Amino acid sequence: MACYTPIDNLPLTGETPFTDFSRWKLTYTADGGHIWKYLTDEELVETPQTTVERFWLGLPMGTKALPAADDGLSAARNGLNFLKKLQVEDGHWAGAYSGPMFLLPGVVIGSYVTGMPFKEEERLEIIRYLFNRAHPVQGGWGLHIEGPSTVLGITINYMSLRILGVPAEHPIMVKARGALHKLGGATHAPQWAVFWMCVMNVYDWEGCNPIPPEFWAMPDWVPFHPWRWWIHCRQVYVPMSYLYGIRWATPENDLVLALRQELYVEDFYQIDWPSQRNKVAALDLYVPHSPLLNFANVLLGAYENCAIPPMRRMALDVVYKQIVYEDDNTGYQDLAPVNMMMNAVVRYVVEGPESEAHKRRMAVRADSMWVCEEGLFVGGTNGSQLWDIVFITQAMVESELGMEEENRESLLKALQWLDMCQIKQDPPFMKEGYRHPSKGAWPFSTRSQGYTVSDCTGEAVKSVIYIQEHVPGMPKLVSERRLCDAIDILIGMQNDDGGFSSYEKIRGPWWVEWLNPAEIFGDIMIEHSYPECTTSVVTALAIFTKYYPHYRASDIKRVTHRAVEYLHEGSDTRRCMVRFMGYLPHLRNPIRIGKSLACRRNVRYQ
């Protein structure tokens, strides 16, 4: 396949684009999805770039300078005038959702082993992005763009560049390989890197701690059954367990053989793989194994030596159905790019390259790919469309700039997008796929992705009410009934401690965290109550009650009282805010201050 052949004469750095940036164009799906397209000569004439593309690509925007601000309101007006230039025609604001450095490798490796091609321009800008993100001193890559180089970051991003055709002797590769070897080589990788190396056939599955698919065959009442895990954790370990269960690896070829030589400080063929299972570099080991996990791994390792074939086949069937449910529930977008590409590998293995599932995956893969000044990367989801629009519209109304005639069209378009984005029905395989109800909810990104998120729903309810009730002449596009559906969702998400989680209620006991096998992330095994989610829900309920006082009034009062008690007495607000809102410094403090005041004032935030 041409997109995976070696490239000669690559630039030494990624300082300048490897493609013609004037040809990159954003296209949009019906529900606000983003797909970057590289235009032909004819297309460039028919659909030239807009201000939106030029802004995100770092090109001159050709806009007039705004007048100097005399006061805070005029500064805000200037900001809004600039933001309006970045609003997409359908009403939302397109934008990058970057940070993690473990997402792009999953897409590259998953595409390679399943035969999904990249366009040449995509390949070049992916290479350039990784060149630009290489640590300037250490060489290599970390867990995220600001982190130090780690075994996980170097291993999977190095493999990605080699897959895309970068020679092993390119200076960036030589430096990265040296950094990896200083850290002990790929035998010191954490589990998520081990998984992708096993899939690439450059690491033996015997060196991976057990991920048995039989977990999914347990009765639902078992307290550590995967359906009780946090959604991001369980949706990753579903396809992991399938591929582990069959020990699948891509066939050997020249690249695989070369990587076996490049990633290790020892001879690949002399490595004692079982003894590598718990060997993780100190920089990568964020959460050490608990004694309970170590004991479980010993038992599961013994089971793997005598796994019962009929039981394994039954478990694999259960796991495969979960993967299909996830694909069907999300239009093949899946929860995020991590499990999307893992699911892609599983369905390729089971159904083949000519299957409908494989073709549909190729059609949506680009939705999470984004072109920026530094090159092409993969975002944390297929965007942050809903999350961005709710705060922009709330600011427009609260500042009263949305009431000004020149801003009404922008606000109306945003309301129309919010109307479209609300999820109107539950997932088709809600019960079978262990999904939380979604009818009435708003997602983090787009409606087709389809996952209920508590704070996104709360903030969207507030935005809709702000626009429809505070701005004269605005149409009531979102009906009272649909707002009530959203309130039903929120009320149903309260945890026993009074707080609210992200996607679902807490399903498992606290001690399940002791079974966390990821090594690079903490508190991922079960849902947890978060102050930011709780305050979003509380303020949304308060604002809703002002305009619709008769709907579930006693339930709202009860839920609000318990939530405020949680906020005042039962939460470590500082820890949660820093950890979960830390990636949004421009939003964290205003949200925290405004909502804290709302709760202290008997929840009369309006």
Coordinates of C-alpha atoms in Angstrom, one line a residue:
M1 CA 0.0 0.0 0.0
A2 CA 1.6 3.3 -1.2
C3 CA 0.8 5.2 2.0
Y4 CA 3.0 2.9 4.0
T5 CA 6.1 2.7 1.7
P6 CA 9.4 4.3 2.8
I7 CA 9.9 8.0 2.1
D8 CA 13.2 9.4 1.1
N9 CA 14.5 13.0 1.6
L10 CA 12.1 14.0 4.4
P11 CA 12.9 17.4 6.0
L12 CA 14.9 17.3 9.2
T13 CA 12.2 19.2 11.1
G14 CA 8.5 19.9 10.8
E15 CA 8.8 23.7 11.0
T16 CA 7.2 24.3 7.6
P17 CA 4.2 22.4 6.2
F18 CA 4.8 19.3 4.2
T19 CA 1.7 20.0 2.1
D20 CA 0.1 23.1 0.6
F21 CA -1.9 24.5 3.5
S22 CA -4.0 26.7 1.3
R23 CA -5.7 23.5 0.1
W24 CA -6.9 22.1 3.4
K25 CA -10.7 22.6 3.8
L26 CA -13.1 21.7 6.6
T27 CA -16.2 19.9 5.6
Y28 CA -19.1 19.1 7.9
T29 CA -21.5 16.2 8.4
A30 CA -25.2 16.8 9.0
D31 CA -24.8 16.7 12.8
G32 CA -21.6 18.9 13.0
G33 CA -18.9 16.4 12.5
H34 CA -15.6 17.6 11.1
I35 CA -13.7 16.2 8.1
W36 CA -10.6 17.9 6.8
K37 CA -10.2 17.5 3.0
Y38 CA -7.3 18.3 0.7
L39 CA -8.7 20.2 -2.3
T40 CA -7.9 19.6 -5.9
D41 CA -7.4 22.6 -8.3
E42 CA -11.0 22.5 -9.3
E43 CA -12.3 22.2 -5.8
L44 CA -10.1 25.1 -4.6
V45 CA -11.8 27.4 -7.1
E46 CA -15.3 26.1 -6.2
T47 CA -14.9 26.1 -2.4
P48 CA -12.1 28.3 -1.3
Q49 CA -10.9 28.3 2.4
T50 CA -12.9 30.3 4.9
T51 CA -11.8 32.3 7.9
V52 CA -12.3 29.1 10.0
E53 CA -9.8 27.0 8.2
R54 CA -7.2 29.8 8.0
F55 CA -7.5 30.5 11.7
W56 CA -6.8 26.9 12.7
L57 CA -4.1 26.4 10.1
G58 CA -2.3 29.6 11.3
L59 CA -2.7 31.3 7.9
P60 CA -3.4 35.1 7.5
M61 CA -7.1 35.5 8.1
G62 CA -7.5 38.7 6.0
T63 CA -9.8 40.3 8.6
K64 CA -9.8 43.9 9.6
A65 CA -8.3 45.0 12.9
L66 CA -10.9 45.6 15.7
P67 CA -11.0 48.9 17.5
A68 CA -9.2 49.3 20.8
A69 CA -11.5 48.5 23.7
D70 CA -12.4 51.3 26.1
D71 CA -13.8 49.1 28.8
G72 CA -14.7 45.5 29.7
L73 CA -17.9 45.4 27.7
S74 CA -16.2 46.7 24.5
A75 CA -13.4 44.2 25.0
A76 CA -16.0 41.4 25.3
R77 CA -17.7 42.8 22.1
N78 CA -14.4 42.7 20.3
G79 CA -14.0 39.1 21.4
L80 CA -17.5 38.1 20.2
N81 CA -16.9 39.9 16.9
F82 CA -13.8 37.7 16.4
L83 CA -15.6 34.6 17.5
K84 CA -18.4 35.1 15.0
K85 CA -15.9 34.9 12.2
L86 CA -15.1 31.4 13.4
Q87 CA -18.7 30.2 13.6
V88 CA -19.6 27.5 11.1
E89 CA -22.6 28.1 8.9
D90 CA -24.7 25.5 10.7
G91 CA -24.2 27.4 14.0
H92 CA -21.5 25.6 16.0
W93 CA -17.8 26.5 16.5
A94 CA -15.4 24.0 15.0
G95 CA -12.2 23.5 17.0
A96 CA -9.3 21.3 18.0
Y97 CA -9.5 18.9 20.9
S98 CA -5.8 18.0 21.4
G99 CA -3.4 17.0 24.2
P100 CA -3.0 13.2 24.5
M101 CA -0.2 11.6 22.5
F102 CA -1.5 8.1 22.6
L103 CA -4.5 8.6 20.3
L104 CA -2.8 9.1 17.0
P105 CA -0.7 5.9 17.2
G106 CA -3.8 3.9 17.8
V107 CA -5.3 5.2 14.5
V108 CA -2.0 4.7 12.6
I109 CA -1.3 1.2 13.9
G110 CA -5.0 0.1 13.7
S111 CA -5.2 1.4 10.1
Y112 CA -2.0 -0.4 9.1
V113 CA -2.9 -3.8 10.4
T114 CA -6.4 -3.6 8.9
G115 CA -5.3 -2.2 5.5
M116 CA -7.0 1.2 5.8
P117 CA -5.1 3.7 3.7
F118 CA -4.3 7.3 4.4
K119 CA -4.2 9.9 1.7
E120 CA -0.7 11.0 0.9
E121 CA -1.4 14.5 2.3
E122 CA -2.7 13.0 5.6
R123 CA 0.4 10.8 5.9
L124 CA 2.8 13.7 5.4
E125 CA 1.1 16.0 7.9
I126 CA 0.8 13.2 10.5
I127 CA 4.6 12.7 10.2
R128 CA 5.1 16.4 10.5
Y129 CA 2.9 16.6 13.6
L130 CA 5.0 13.9 15.3
F131 CA 8.2 15.6 14.2
N132 CA 7.0 18.9 15.8
R133 CA 5.8 17.2 19.0
A134 CA 9.1 15.3 19.6
H135 CA 10.7 16.5 22.8
P136 CA 13.3 19.1 21.9
V137 CA 15.9 18.0 24.5
Q138 CA 15.1 14.3 25.4
G139 CA 13.8 13.2 22.0
G140 CA 10.7 11.0 21.8
W141 CA 7.2 11.7 23.0
G142 CA 5.3 11.6 26.3
L143 CA 1.8 10.7 27.4
H144 CA 0.6 14.2 26.4
I145 CA 2.0 17.2 24.6
E146 CA 3.4 18.8 27.7
G147 CA 4.8 15.7 29.4
P148 CA 8.4 14.2 29.4
S149 CA 9.3 11.4 27.1
T150 CA 8.0 8.0 28.3
V151 CA 8.3 4.4 27.2
L152 CA 4.7 4.4 26.1
G153 CA 4.9 7.7 24.2
I154 CA 8.1 6.9 22.4
T155 CA 7.3 3.3 21.6
I156 CA 3.9 3.8 20.0
N157 CA 4.7 7.1 18.2
Y158 CA 8.0 5.6 17.0
M159 CA 6.1 2.7 15.5
S160 CA 3.7 5.1 13.9
L161 CA 6.4 7.0 12.1
R162 CA 8.1 3.8 10.9
I163 CA 4.7 2.5 9.7
L164 CA 4.2 5.8 7.7
G165 CA 7.5 5.4 6.0
V166 CA 10.0 7.4 8.1
P167 CA 13.5 5.7 7.8
A168 CA 15.0 4.4 11.0
E169 CA 18.1 6.6 10.4
H170 CA 16.2 9.9 10.2
P171 CA 17.7 12.1 13.0
I172 CA 14.4 12.4 14.8
M173 CA 14.1 8.6 14.9
V174 CA 17.7 8.1 16.0
K175 CA 17.2 10.5 18.9
A176 CA 13.9 9.0 19.9
R177 CA 15.4 5.5 19.8
G178 CA 18.2 6.6 22.0
A179 CA 15.8 8.1 24.5
L180 CA 13.8 4.8 24.5
H181 CA 16.9 2.7 25.1
K182 CA 18.0 4.9 28.0
L183 CA 14.6 4.1 29.6
G184 CA 15.2 0.4 29.2
G185 CA 13.6 -0.2 25.9
A186 CA 10.1 -1.5 25.0
T187 CA 10.2 -4.2 27.6
H188 CA 9.5 -1.5 30.1
A189 CA 6.3 -0.4 28.4
P190 CA 2.9 -0.1 30.3
Q191 CA 0.0 -2.3 29.3
W192 CA -1.6 0.0 26.7
A193 CA 1.7 0.2 24.7
V194 CA 2.1 -3.5 25.2
F195 CA -1.3 -4.1 23.6
W196 CA -0.4 -2.2 20.4
M197 CA 3.0 -3.8 20.2
C198 CA 1.4 -7.3 20.4
V199 CA -1.0 -6.3 17.7
M200 CA 2.0 -5.2 15.6
N201 CA 3.7 -8.5 16.3
V202 CA 6.7 -6.8 17.9
Y203 CA 5.9 -8.0 21.4
D204 CA 4.8 -11.5 22.5
W205 CA 1.4 -11.8 24.1
E206 CA 3.0 -13.9 26.8
G207 CA 4.6 -10.7 28.1
C208 CA 1.1 -9.1 28.6
N209 CA -0.7 -9.4 31.9
P210 CA -4.0 -11.4 31.4
I211 CA -7.0 -9.7 29.8
P212 CA -9.4 -12.7 29.6
P213 CA -12.6 -12.2 27.7
E214 CA -14.3 -14.5 30.3
F215 CA -14.8 -11.5 32.5
W216 CA -17.7 -10.6 30.2
A217 CA -19.3 -14.0 30.6
M218 CA -19.7 -13.6 34.4
P219 CA -23.1 -13.0 35.9
D220 CA -24.1 -9.3 36.0
W221 CA -24.3 -9.4 39.8
V222 CA -20.6 -10.0 40.2
P223 CA -19.3 -6.7 41.8
F224 CA -16.3 -6.4 39.5
H225 CA -18.2 -7.4 36.3
P226 CA -16.9 -5.0 33.5
W227 CA -20.4 -3.5 33.0
R228 CA -19.8 -1.8 36.3
W229 CA -16.5 -0.2 35.2
W230 CA -16.2 3.4 34.0
I231 CA -17.3 3.6 30.4
H232 CA -13.9 4.7 29.0
C233 CA -12.2 1.8 30.8
R234 CA -14.6 -0.9 29.9
Q235 CA -15.0 0.1 26.2
V236 CA -11.2 -0.1 25.8
Y237 CA -10.8 -3.5 27.6
V238 CA -13.6 -5.1 25.5
P239 CA -11.6 -5.2 22.2
M240 CA -8.4 -5.7 24.1
S241 CA -9.8 -8.8 25.7
Y242 CA -10.9 -10.2 22.4
L243 CA -7.6 -9.8 20.7
Y244 CA -5.8 -11.1 23.8
G245 CA -8.2 -14.1 23.9
I246 CA -7.2 -15.2 20.4
R247 CA -3.6 -13.9 20.6
W248 CA -4.0 -12.1 17.2
A249 CA -1.0 -10.3 15.7
T250 CA -0.4 -8.9 12.2
P251 CA 1.7 -11.2 10.0
E252 CA 5.5 -10.8 9.9
N253 CA 7.0 -8.6 7.3
D254 CA 10.2 -6.5 6.8
L255 CA 8.9 -3.6 9.0
V256 CA 7.9 -6.0 11.8
L257 CA 11.3 -7.6 11.8
A258 CA 13.0 -4.2 11.7
L259 CA 11.0 -2.9 14.7
R260 CA 11.9 -6.0 16.7
Q261 CA 15.5 -4.9 16.3
E262 CA 14.9 -1.2 16.9
L263 CA 12.7 -1.1 20.0
Y264 CA 14.8 -3.2 22.4
V265 CA 18.1 -3.1 24.1
E266 CA 18.3 -6.9 24.2
D267 CA 17.9 -9.5 21.5
F268 CA 14.2 -9.8 20.8
Y269 CA 14.4 -13.5 20.3
Q270 CA 16.1 -14.1 23.6
I271 CA 13.6 -12.2 25.8
D272 CA 11.8 -14.2 28.6
W273 CA 8.4 -12.7 27.9
P274 CA 6.4 -13.8 31.0
S275 CA 9.0 -12.1 33.2
Q276 CA 8.3 -8.8 31.5
R277 CA 4.6 -8.6 32.6
N278 CA 5.2 -6.3 35.5
K279 CA 8.2 -4.4 34.3
V280 CA 7.2 -0.8 33.8
A281 CA 9.5 2.3 33.6
A282 CA 9.2 4.6 36.6
L283 CA 8.2 7.5 34.4
D284 CA 5.3 5.5 33.0
L285 CA 4.1 4.0 36.3
Y286 CA 1.5 6.4 37.6
V287 CA -0.5 3.8 39.5
P288 CA 1.5 0.8 40.7
H289 CA -0.3 -2.6 40.9
S290 CA -2.2 -3.3 44.0
P291 CA -1.6 -6.6 45.9
L292 CA -5.1 -7.6 44.8
L293 CA -4.3 -7.1 41.2
N294 CA -1.0 -9.0 41.4
F295 CA -2.8 -11.9 43.1
A296 CA -5.5 -11.8 40.4
N297 CA -2.9 -11.7 37.6
V298 CA -1.2 -14.9 39.1
L299 CA -4.6 -16.7 39.1
L300 CA -5.5 -15.5 35.7
G301 CA -2.1 -16.4 34.3
A302 CA -2.6 -20.0 35.7
Y303 CA -6.1 -20.1 34.1
E304 CA -4.6 -19.0 30.7
N305 CA -2.4 -22.1 30.8
C306 CA -5.4 -24.3 30.8
A307 CA -8.2 -22.1 29.4
I308 CA -11.2 -24.3 28.5
P309 CA -11.8 -23.9 24.8
P310 CA -15.7 -24.0 24.9
M311 CA -15.7 -21.4 27.6
R312 CA -13.2 -19.2 25.7
R313 CA -15.3 -19.4 22.6
M314 CA -18.5 -18.5 24.5
A315 CA -16.7 -15.5 26.1
L316 CA -15.3 -14.3 22.8
D317 CA -18.8 -14.4 21.4
V318 CA -20.1 -12.3 24.3
V319 CA -17.3 -9.8 23.8
Y320 CA -17.8 -9.6 20.1
K321 CA -21.5 -8.8 20.5
Q322 CA -20.5 -5.9 22.9
I323 CA -18.2 -4.5 20.2
V324 CA -21.0 -4.7 17.6
Y325 CA -23.5 -3.1 20.0
E326 CA -21.0 -0.2 20.6
D327 CA -20.6 0.3 16.8
D328 CA -24.3 0.2 16.2
N329 CA -25.1 2.5 19.1
T330 CA -22.7 5.2 17.9
G331 CA -22.8 5.0 14.1
Y332 CA -19.3 3.4 14.3
Q333 CA -17.9 6.6 15.9
D334 CA -17.7 4.7 19.2
L335 CA -17.0 6.4 22.5
A336 CA -13.5 7.7 21.4
P337 CA -10.8 7.0 18.9
V338 CA -9.0 4.6 21.3
N339 CA -11.8 2.0 21.3
M340 CA -12.9 2.9 17.8
M341 CA -9.6 1.6 16.3
M342 CA -9.4 -1.4 18.6
N343 CA -12.9 -2.3 17.6
A344 CA -11.9 -1.8 13.9
V345 CA -9.1 -4.4 14.3
V346 CA -11.5 -6.9 15.9
R347 CA -14.2 -6.6 13.2
Y348 CA -11.5 -6.8 10.5
V349 CA -10.2 -10.0 12.1
V350 CA -13.7 -11.5 12.3
E351 CA -15.5 -10.2 9.2
G352 CA -12.7 -9.3 6.8
P353 CA -11.7 -6.3 4.7
E354 CA -14.7 -6.4 2.4
S355 CA -17.2 -6.3 5.2
E356 CA -19.8 -3.6 5.7
A357 CA -18.3 -2.9 9.1
H358 CA -14.9 -2.3 7.7
K359 CA -16.2 0.1 5.1
R360 CA -18.3 2.0 7.5
R361 CA -15.3 2.4 9.8
M362 CA -13.2 3.8 7.1
A363 CA -15.9 6.3 6.3
V364 CA -15.9 7.8 9.9
R365 CA -12.2 7.4 10.8
A366 CA -11.4 10.9 9.6
D367 CA -14.0 12.5 12.0
S368 CA -11.5 12.5 14.8
M369 CA -8.5 13.7 12.7
W370 CA -7.7 17.4 12.9
V371 CA -5.2 19.6 10.9
C372 CA -3.5 22.4 12.9
E373 CA -0.4 24.6 12.5
E374 CA 1.8 21.7 13.6
G375 CA 0.3 19.0 11.3
L376 CA -2.4 16.4 11.6
F377 CA -3.3 14.8 14.9
V378 CA -6.2 12.7 16.4
G379 CA -8.4 14.3 19.0
G380 CA -9.8 12.9 22.2
T381 CA -13.2 12.5 20.6
N382 CA -14.7 13.5 17.3
G383 CA -14.7 17.0 18.6
S384 CA -15.9 19.2 21.5
Q385 CA -18.7 20.9 19.6
L386 CA -21.5 20.9 22.2
W387 CA -19.1 21.7 25.1
D388 CA -17.8 24.8 23.2
I389 CA -21.1 26.1 22.0
V390 CA -22.8 26.1 25.5
F391 CA -20.2 28.4 27.1
I392 CA -20.1 30.7 24.1
T393 CA -23.9 31.1 24.1
Q394 CA -24.1 31.5 27.9
A395 CA -21.5 34.3 27.7
M396 CA -23.4 36.0 24.9
V397 CA -26.6 36.1 26.9
E398 CA -25.1 36.9 30.3
S399 CA -23.1 39.8 28.8
E400 CA -26.3 40.9 27.0
L401 CA -24.3 41.1 23.8
G402 CA -26.6 38.5 22.4
M403 CA -29.5 41.0 22.6
E404 CA -27.7 43.4 20.2
E405 CA -29.2 43.2 16.7
E406 CA -25.9 42.4 15.0
N407 CA -25.4 39.3 17.1
R408 CA -28.9 37.9 16.9
E409 CA -28.2 35.9 13.8
S410 CA -25.2 34.2 15.4
L411 CA -27.2 33.4 18.5
L412 CA -30.1 32.0 16.5
K413 CA -27.8 29.7 14.5
A414 CA -26.4 28.5 17.8
L415 CA -29.8 27.7 19.1
Q416 CA -30.7 25.9 16.0
W417 CA -27.6 23.7 16.4
L418 CA -28.4 23.1 20.1
D419 CA -31.9 22.0 19.0
M420 CA -30.4 19.6 16.4
C421 CA -27.8 18.2 18.8
Q422 CA -30.1 17.0 21.5
I423 CA -30.3 13.2 21.5
K424 CA -33.9 12.3 20.8
Q425 CA -33.9 8.6 21.5
D426 CA -32.2 5.9 23.6
P427 CA -29.4 3.8 22.0
P428 CA -30.9 0.9 19.9
F429 CA -29.0 -1.6 22.1
M430 CA -29.2 0.2 25.4
K431 CA -29.9 -2.8 27.6
E432 CA -27.6 -5.3 25.8
G433 CA -24.7 -2.8 25.6
Y434 CA -25.1 -1.7 29.3
R435 CA -25.7 1.9 28.2
H436 CA -27.3 4.7 30.2
P437 CA -30.5 6.1 28.8
S438 CA -29.8 9.1 26.4
K439 CA -33.2 10.4 25.3
G440 CA -33.2 14.1 26.2
A441 CA -29.5 14.3 26.9
W442 CA -26.8 16.3 25.1
P443 CA -23.4 14.7 24.2
F444 CA -19.9 16.2 24.5
S445 CA -19.5 16.4 20.7
T446 CA -22.2 15.3 18.3
R447 CA -25.5 13.6 18.4
S448 CA -24.3 10.6 16.4
Q449 CA -21.6 9.8 18.9
G450 CA -24.6 9.7 21.2
Y451 CA -23.2 9.3 24.8
T452 CA -25.1 11.0 27.7
V453 CA -22.8 13.4 29.6
S454 CA -24.2 15.0 32.8
D455 CA -22.4 18.3 32.7
C456 CA -22.9 18.7 28.9
T457 CA -26.6 18.1 29.4
G458 CA -26.8 20.5 32.3
E459 CA -24.9 23.3 30.5
A460 CA -27.0 22.7 27.3
V461 CA -30.3 23.0 29.3
K462 CA -29.0 26.4 30.7
S463 CA -28.0 27.6 27.2
V464 CA -31.3 26.7 25.7
I465 CA -33.3 28.4 28.5
Y466 CA -31.0 31.5 28.4
I467 CA -31.5 32.0 24.7
Q468 CA -35.2 31.1 24.5
E469 CA -36.3 32.9 27.7
H470 CA -33.9 35.8 28.0
V471 CA -33.5 37.0 24.4
P472 CA -36.6 38.8 23.1
G473 CA -38.0 37.3 19.9
M474 CA -36.1 34.1 19.9
P475 CA -38.1 31.0 18.8
K476 CA -38.8 28.2 21.2
L477 CA -37.1 25.5 19.1
V478 CA -36.5 23.2 22.0
S479 CA -39.9 22.4 23.5
E480 CA -40.9 22.2 27.1
R481 CA -41.3 18.4 26.7
R482 CA -37.8 18.0 25.4
L483 CA -36.4 20.1 28.3
C484 CA -38.3 17.9 30.6
D485 CA -36.7 14.8 29.0
A486 CA -33.3 16.4 29.8
I487 CA -34.3 17.0 33.4
D488 CA -35.4 13.4 33.7
I489 CA -32.0 12.3 32.5
L490 CA -30.2 14.5 35.1
I491 CA -32.4 13.5 38.0
G492 CA -31.8 9.8 37.1
M493 CA -28.0 10.3 37.2
Q494 CA -27.6 11.2 40.9
N495 CA -25.3 8.9 42.9
D496 CA -25.9 7.6 46.4
D497 CA -23.5 10.2 47.8
G498 CA -25.6 13.0 46.3
G499 CA -23.1 13.9 43.6
F500 CA -23.1 13.4 39.8
S501 CA -20.7 11.4 37.6
S502 CA -19.8 12.0 34.0
Y503 CA -21.5 9.4 31.8
E504 CA -23.4 7.1 34.2
K505 CA -24.2 6.5 37.8
I506 CA -21.5 4.8 39.9
R507 CA -22.1 1.0 39.3
G508 CA -19.3 -0.7 41.2
P509 CA -17.8 -0.7 44.7
W510 CA -14.8 1.5 45.5
W511 CA -12.4 -1.4 45.9
V512 CA -12.7 -2.2 42.2
E513 CA -10.0 0.5 41.7
W514 CA -7.6 -2.0 43.2
L515 CA -8.0 -4.0 40.0
N516 CA -6.8 -1.1 37.8
P517 CA -4.4 -2.7 35.2
A518 CA -3.6 0.4 33.1
E519 CA -0.6 1.7 35.1
I520 CA -0.6 5.1 33.4
F521 CA -4.0 6.4 34.7
G522 CA -5.7 6.5 38.1
D523 CA -9.3 6.3 39.3
I524 CA -10.5 4.8 36.0
M525 CA -12.1 1.6 37.0
I526 CA -15.5 3.0 38.2
E527 CA -17.4 6.2 37.9
H528 CA -16.8 8.9 40.6
S529 CA -18.8 11.9 41.7
Y530 CA -17.3 15.2 40.5
P531 CA -18.0 18.7 41.8
E532 CA -18.0 20.2 38.3
C533 CA -20.6 17.7 37.0
T534 CA -22.7 18.2 40.2
T535 CA -22.6 22.0 40.0
S536 CA -23.6 21.9 36.3
V537 CA -26.6 19.7 37.2
V538 CA -27.6 21.8 40.2
T539 CA -27.6 25.1 38.4
A540 CA -29.4 23.6 35.4
L541 CA -32.2 22.3 37.7
A542 CA -32.4 25.7 39.4
I543 CA -32.8 27.6 36.2
F544 CA -35.3 25.1 34.8
T545 CA -37.4 25.3 37.9
K546 CA -37.7 29.1 37.5
Y547 CA -39.4 28.7 34.2
Y548 CA -41.1 25.4 34.6
P549 CA -41.9 25.3 38.4
H550 CA -44.6 22.5 38.2
Y551 CA -42.5 19.8 36.6
R552 CA -41.1 17.3 39.2
A553 CA -40.8 20.1 41.7
S554 CA -40.4 17.8 44.7
D555 CA -37.9 15.6 43.0
I556 CA -35.8 18.6 41.9
K557 CA -35.9 20.0 45.4
R558 CA -34.8 16.6 46.9
V559 CA -32.0 16.1 44.3
T560 CA -30.7 19.6 44.7
H561 CA -30.6 19.4 48.5
R562 CA -28.6 16.2 48.4
A563 CA -26.3 17.6 45.7
V564 CA -25.5 20.7 47.6
E565 CA -24.8 18.7 50.7
Y566 CA -22.3 16.6 48.6
L567 CA -20.7 19.8 47.4
H568 CA -20.4 21.3 50.9
E569 CA -19.5 18.3 52.9
G570 CA -18.6 15.2 50.9
S571 CA -16.2 16.3 48.1
D572 CA -12.6 17.2 47.7
T573 CA -13.4 20.1 45.4
R574 CA -9.8 21.2 44.9
R575 CA -8.5 17.8 43.9
C576 CA -11.3 17.1 41.5
M577 CA -11.3 20.5 39.9
V578 CA -7.6 20.5 39.2
R579 CA -7.6 16.9 37.9
F580 CA -10.7 17.0 35.7
M581 CA -10.9 20.6 34.6
G582 CA -7.2 21.3 34.5
Y583 CA -7.1 21.0 30.7
L584 CA -9.5 23.9 30.5
P585 CA -7.7 26.7 32.3
H586 CA -9.8 29.4 30.5
L587 CA -13.0 27.9 31.8
R588 CA -12.1 26.4 35.2
N589 CA -12.1 29.4 37.5
P590 CA -15.2 31.2 36.1
I591 CA -17.2 28.0 36.2
R592 CA -16.0 27.1 39.7
I593 CA -16.6 30.6 41.1
G594 CA -20.0 31.1 39.5
K595 CA -21.3 27.8 40.5
S596 CA -20.0 27.9 44.0
L597 CA -21.8 31.2 44.5
A598 CA -24.9 29.7 43.0
C599 CA -24.9 26.9 45.6
R600 CA -24.2 29.2 48.5
R601 CA -27.1 31.4 47.4
N602 CA -29.7 28.7 47.8
V603 CA -29.1 27.7 44.1
R604 CA -30.6 30.9 42.6
Y605 CA -28.1 31.2 39.8
Q606 CA -30.0 32.8 36.9

